Structure formats: structure tokens, C-alpha cells
């Protein structure tokens, strides 16, 4: 087993519970899990290659769902973590899988492109728009398939 593969397995084992809590947990549990996951994400001692499979196969999917959580603070923190994940992919010079791009883009845009807005908190709406603007070229496959929804947000 290579070093990166061992780290990948370790990350998956150690953080699967926190990822599952994002979808099914209560607000306090979700917030605690988001903090633990953020600590892991910003840990520079763990390489991106070690984190990549966990990000693509578990975390980013759960975060995309958490963006629709009933709690404002959970939605805001989930979006911040999605931004960190996206930034790590961008820095590594790689893109997430196409299906993941579509899921992330769809989740973000779904909060913005209906009237009245599903996202009722103005600050979070601004962060969602900022996410779209910041990552529109990075998530090009996801945004191209949802271009009408993106235009409707503006």
C-alpha cells in the first residue's frame, strides 16, 4: 500500500461518520462535523491526492445536499467548505468528476433561481452568487449544462 493510498483510506475511515451526519444529523451535530471536516481540509500535511477520492466520493456530495439544510448556519458553513474543496481542486490543476460538478452547480443554483428565492437569507444568497462567479470557469461542465438556470439567477 502506498503512502497516499494509506492516507486516503485513513481519511475515509476517520471522516465517513462526519460526512453522514451532514445529511441526517441535527444542527449541533452537523456544525461539529463541519468544523472537523474543515480542519481536515485545510491540513496542509495531508496531500490533495490523499484527499481527492474522499472529496469526490463522499464529502462534496454531502456538502451539496447540506447547502439546502433548514439551518442558516449549516448552509453557510457547508457553502464555505464547498468553496474550500473547489479551491483545492483548482490549485491542484484538476477538476471534479462531471457528475459531481453537475450536483454541486445544481445544488447552488437551486437556492437562487426560483421566485421567491429558496434561499431566504440575503447574506447566504450573496455567498451563493459569489461562489458561482468565482467558480464558473472551474465548474464549466456543470455550469454549461445549467446555463439557463445560471442566467436566471442574475
CSV table of C-alpha atoms in Angstrom, one decimal:
chain,number,residue,atom,x,y,z
A,1,UNK,CA,0.0,0.0,0.0
A,2,UNK,CA,1.5,3.4,-1.0
A,3,UNK,CA,1.6,6.3,1.4
A,4,UNK,CA,-1.1,8.3,-0.4
A,5,UNK,CA,-3.4,5.2,-0.6
A,6,UNK,CA,-2.9,4.6,3.1
A,7,UNK,CA,-3.8,8.2,3.9
A,8,UNK,CA,-6.8,8.1,1.5
A,9,UNK,CA,-8.1,5.0,3.4
A,10,UNK,CA,-7.4,6.7,6.7
A,11,UNK,CA,-9.3,9.8,5.8
A,12,UNK,CA,-12.2,7.8,4.5
A,13,UNK,CA,-12.4,5.8,7.7
A,14,UNK,CA,-11.9,8.7,10.0
A,15,UNK,CA,-14.4,11.1,8.4
A,16,UNK,CA,-17.2,8.9,7.0
A,17,UNK,CA,-19.3,9.5,10.1
A,18,UNK,CA,-18.9,13.3,9.9
A,19,UNK,CA,-20.0,13.1,6.2
A,20,UNK,CA,-23.0,11.0,7.0
A,21,UNK,CA,-24.1,13.4,9.8
A,22,UNK,CA,-24.2,16.3,7.2
A,23,UNK,CA,-27.2,14.7,5.6
A,24,UNK,CA,-29.0,13.1,8.5
A,25,UNK,CA,-27.8,14.9,11.7
A,26,UNK,CA,-29.3,17.6,13.9
A,27,UNK,CA,-28.0,21.1,13.7
A,28,UNK,CA,-25.4,20.9,16.5
A,29,UNK,CA,-24.1,17.5,15.2
A,30,UNK,CA,-23.8,18.9,11.7
A,31,UNK,CA,-22.0,22.0,12.8
A,32,UNK,CA,-19.5,20.0,14.8
A,33,UNK,CA,-18.9,17.7,11.8
A,34,UNK,CA,-18.4,20.7,9.5
A,35,UNK,CA,-15.7,22.0,11.9
A,36,UNK,CA,-13.9,18.7,12.0
A,37,UNK,CA,-14.1,18.3,8.2
A,38,UNK,CA,-12.8,21.9,7.7
A,39,UNK,CA,-9.8,21.1,9.9
A,40,UNK,CA,-9.0,18.1,7.8
A,41,UNK,CA,-9.5,20.1,4.5
A,42,UNK,CA,-7.1,22.9,5.5
A,43,UNK,CA,-4.5,20.5,6.9
A,44,UNK,CA,-1.5,21.1,4.7
A,45,UNK,CA,0.3,18.0,5.9
A,46,UNK,CA,-2.2,15.8,4.1
A,47,UNK,CA,-1.7,15.9,0.3
A,48,UNK,CA,-4.6,16.7,-2.1
A,49,UNK,CA,-4.0,13.3,-3.7
A,50,UNK,CA,-4.8,11.7,-0.4
A,51,UNK,CA,-8.0,13.7,0.0
A,52,UNK,CA,-9.3,13.6,-3.6
A,53,UNK,CA,-11.2,10.3,-3.5
A,54,UNK,CA,-12.8,11.2,-0.2
A,55,UNK,CA,-13.8,14.6,-1.6
A,56,UNK,CA,-15.3,13.3,-4.8
A,57,UNK,CA,-16.9,10.1,-3.5
A,58,UNK,CA,-18.3,11.4,-0.2
A,59,UNK,CA,-17.7,14.9,1.1
A,60,UNK,CA,-18.7,17.1,-1.8
A,61,UNK,CA,-21.9,15.2,-2.4
A,62,UNK,CA,-22.9,15.6,1.2
A,63,UNK,CA,-22.0,19.3,1.2
A,64,UNK,CA,-24.1,19.8,-1.9
A,65,UNK,CA,-27.0,18.4,0.0
A,66,UNK,CA,-26.2,20.4,3.1
A,67,UNK,CA,-26.5,23.6,1.1
A,68,UNK,CA,-30.2,23.0,1.4
A,69,UNK,CA,-30.2,22.3,5.1
A,70,UNK,CA,-33.0,24.1,7.1
A,71,UNK,CA,-30.4,25.8,9.3
A,72,UNK,CA,-28.9,29.1,8.1
A,73,UNK,CA,-25.6,28.5,9.8
A,74,UNK,CA,-25.3,25.0,8.4
A,75,UNK,CA,-26.0,26.2,4.8
A,76,UNK,CA,-23.4,29.0,5.2
A,77,UNK,CA,-20.7,26.7,6.6
A,78,UNK,CA,-21.5,23.9,4.0
A,79,UNK,CA,-21.0,26.5,1.2
A,80,UNK,CA,-17.7,27.7,2.8
A,81,UNK,CA,-16.5,24.1,2.8
A,82,UNK,CA,-17.6,23.5,-0.8
A,83,UNK,CA,-15.6,26.6,-1.7
A,84,UNK,CA,-12.5,25.2,0.1
A,85,UNK,CA,-12.9,21.8,-1.7
A,86,UNK,CA,-13.3,23.6,-5.1
A,87,UNK,CA,-10.3,25.7,-4.4
A,88,UNK,CA,-8.2,22.7,-3.6
A,89,UNK,CA,-9.2,21.1,-6.9
A,90,UNK,CA,-8.3,24.3,-8.7
A,91,UNK,CA,-4.9,24.6,-7.0
A,92,UNK,CA,-4.1,21.0,-7.9
A,93,UNK,CA,-5.0,21.8,-11.6
A,94,UNK,CA,-7.7,19.2,-11.8
A,95,UNK,CA,-11.5,19.2,-12.0
A,96,UNK,CA,-14.0,17.1,-10.1
A,97,UNK,CA,-15.9,14.4,-11.9
A,98,UNK,CA,-18.5,15.7,-14.3
A,99,UNK,CA,-21.4,14.2,-12.3
A,100,UNK,CA,-20.1,15.9,-9.2
A,101,UNK,CA,-19.8,19.2,-11.0
A,102,UNK,CA,-23.5,18.9,-12.0
A,103,UNK,CA,-24.6,18.1,-8.5
A,104,UNK,CA,-22.7,21.0,-6.9
A,105,UNK,CA,-23.8,23.5,-9.5
A,106,UNK,CA,-27.4,22.3,-9.4
A,107,UNK,CA,-27.5,22.5,-5.6
A,108,UNK,CA,-26.1,26.0,-5.5
A,109,UNK,CA,-28.3,27.3,-8.4
A,110,UNK,CA,-31.5,25.7,-6.9
A,111,UNK,CA,-31.2,28.1,-4.0
A,112,UNK,CA,-31.2,31.1,-6.3
A,113,UNK,CA,-33.2,30.5,-9.5
A,114,UNK,CA,-36.7,30.4,-8.2
A,115,UNK,CA,-39.0,33.2,-7.2
A,116,UNK,CA,-39.5,33.6,-4.4
A,117,UNK,CA,-35.9,32.5,-3.6
A,118,UNK,CA,-35.5,29.3,-1.8
A,119,UNK,CA,-32.5,30.9,0.0
A,120,UNK,CA,-34.2,33.5,2.3
A,121,UNK,CA,-31.1,34.8,3.9
A,122,UNK,CA,-29.6,37.7,1.8
A,123,UNK,CA,-26.1,37.2,3.0
A,124,UNK,CA,-26.1,33.5,2.0
A,125,UNK,CA,-27.7,34.4,-1.4
A,126,UNK,CA,-24.7,36.8,-1.9
A,127,UNK,CA,-22.3,34.0,-1.0
A,128,UNK,CA,-24.0,31.6,-3.4
A,129,UNK,CA,-23.7,34.2,-6.2
A,130,UNK,CA,-20.1,34.8,-5.3
A,131,UNK,CA,-19.5,31.0,-5.4
A,132,UNK,CA,-21.0,30.9,-8.9
A,133,UNK,CA,-18.9,33.8,-10.1
A,134,UNK,CA,-15.7,32.5,-8.5
A,135,UNK,CA,-16.0,29.0,-9.9
A,136,UNK,CA,-17.9,29.5,-13.2
A,137,UNK,CA,-14.8,28.6,-15.2
A,138,UNK,CA,-13.7,25.8,-12.9
A,139,UNK,CA,-17.1,24.1,-13.0
A,140,UNK,CA,-17.6,24.8,-16.7
A,141,UNK,CA,-19.1,21.4,-17.5
A,142,UNK,CA,-21.6,21.7,-14.6
A,143,UNK,CA,-22.5,25.3,-15.5
A,144,UNK,CA,-22.8,24.7,-19.3
A,145,UNK,CA,-25.5,22.1,-18.6
A,146,UNK,CA,-27.3,24.6,-16.3
A,147,UNK,CA,-26.6,27.8,-18.2
A,148,UNK,CA,-30.3,28.8,-18.3
A,149,UNK,CA,-30.5,28.4,-14.5
A,150,UNK,CA,-27.4,30.4,-14.1
A,151,UNK,CA,-28.7,33.3,-16.2
A,152,UNK,CA,-32.0,33.2,-14.4
A,153,UNK,CA,-30.1,33.9,-11.1
A,154,UNK,CA,-29.0,37.3,-12.5
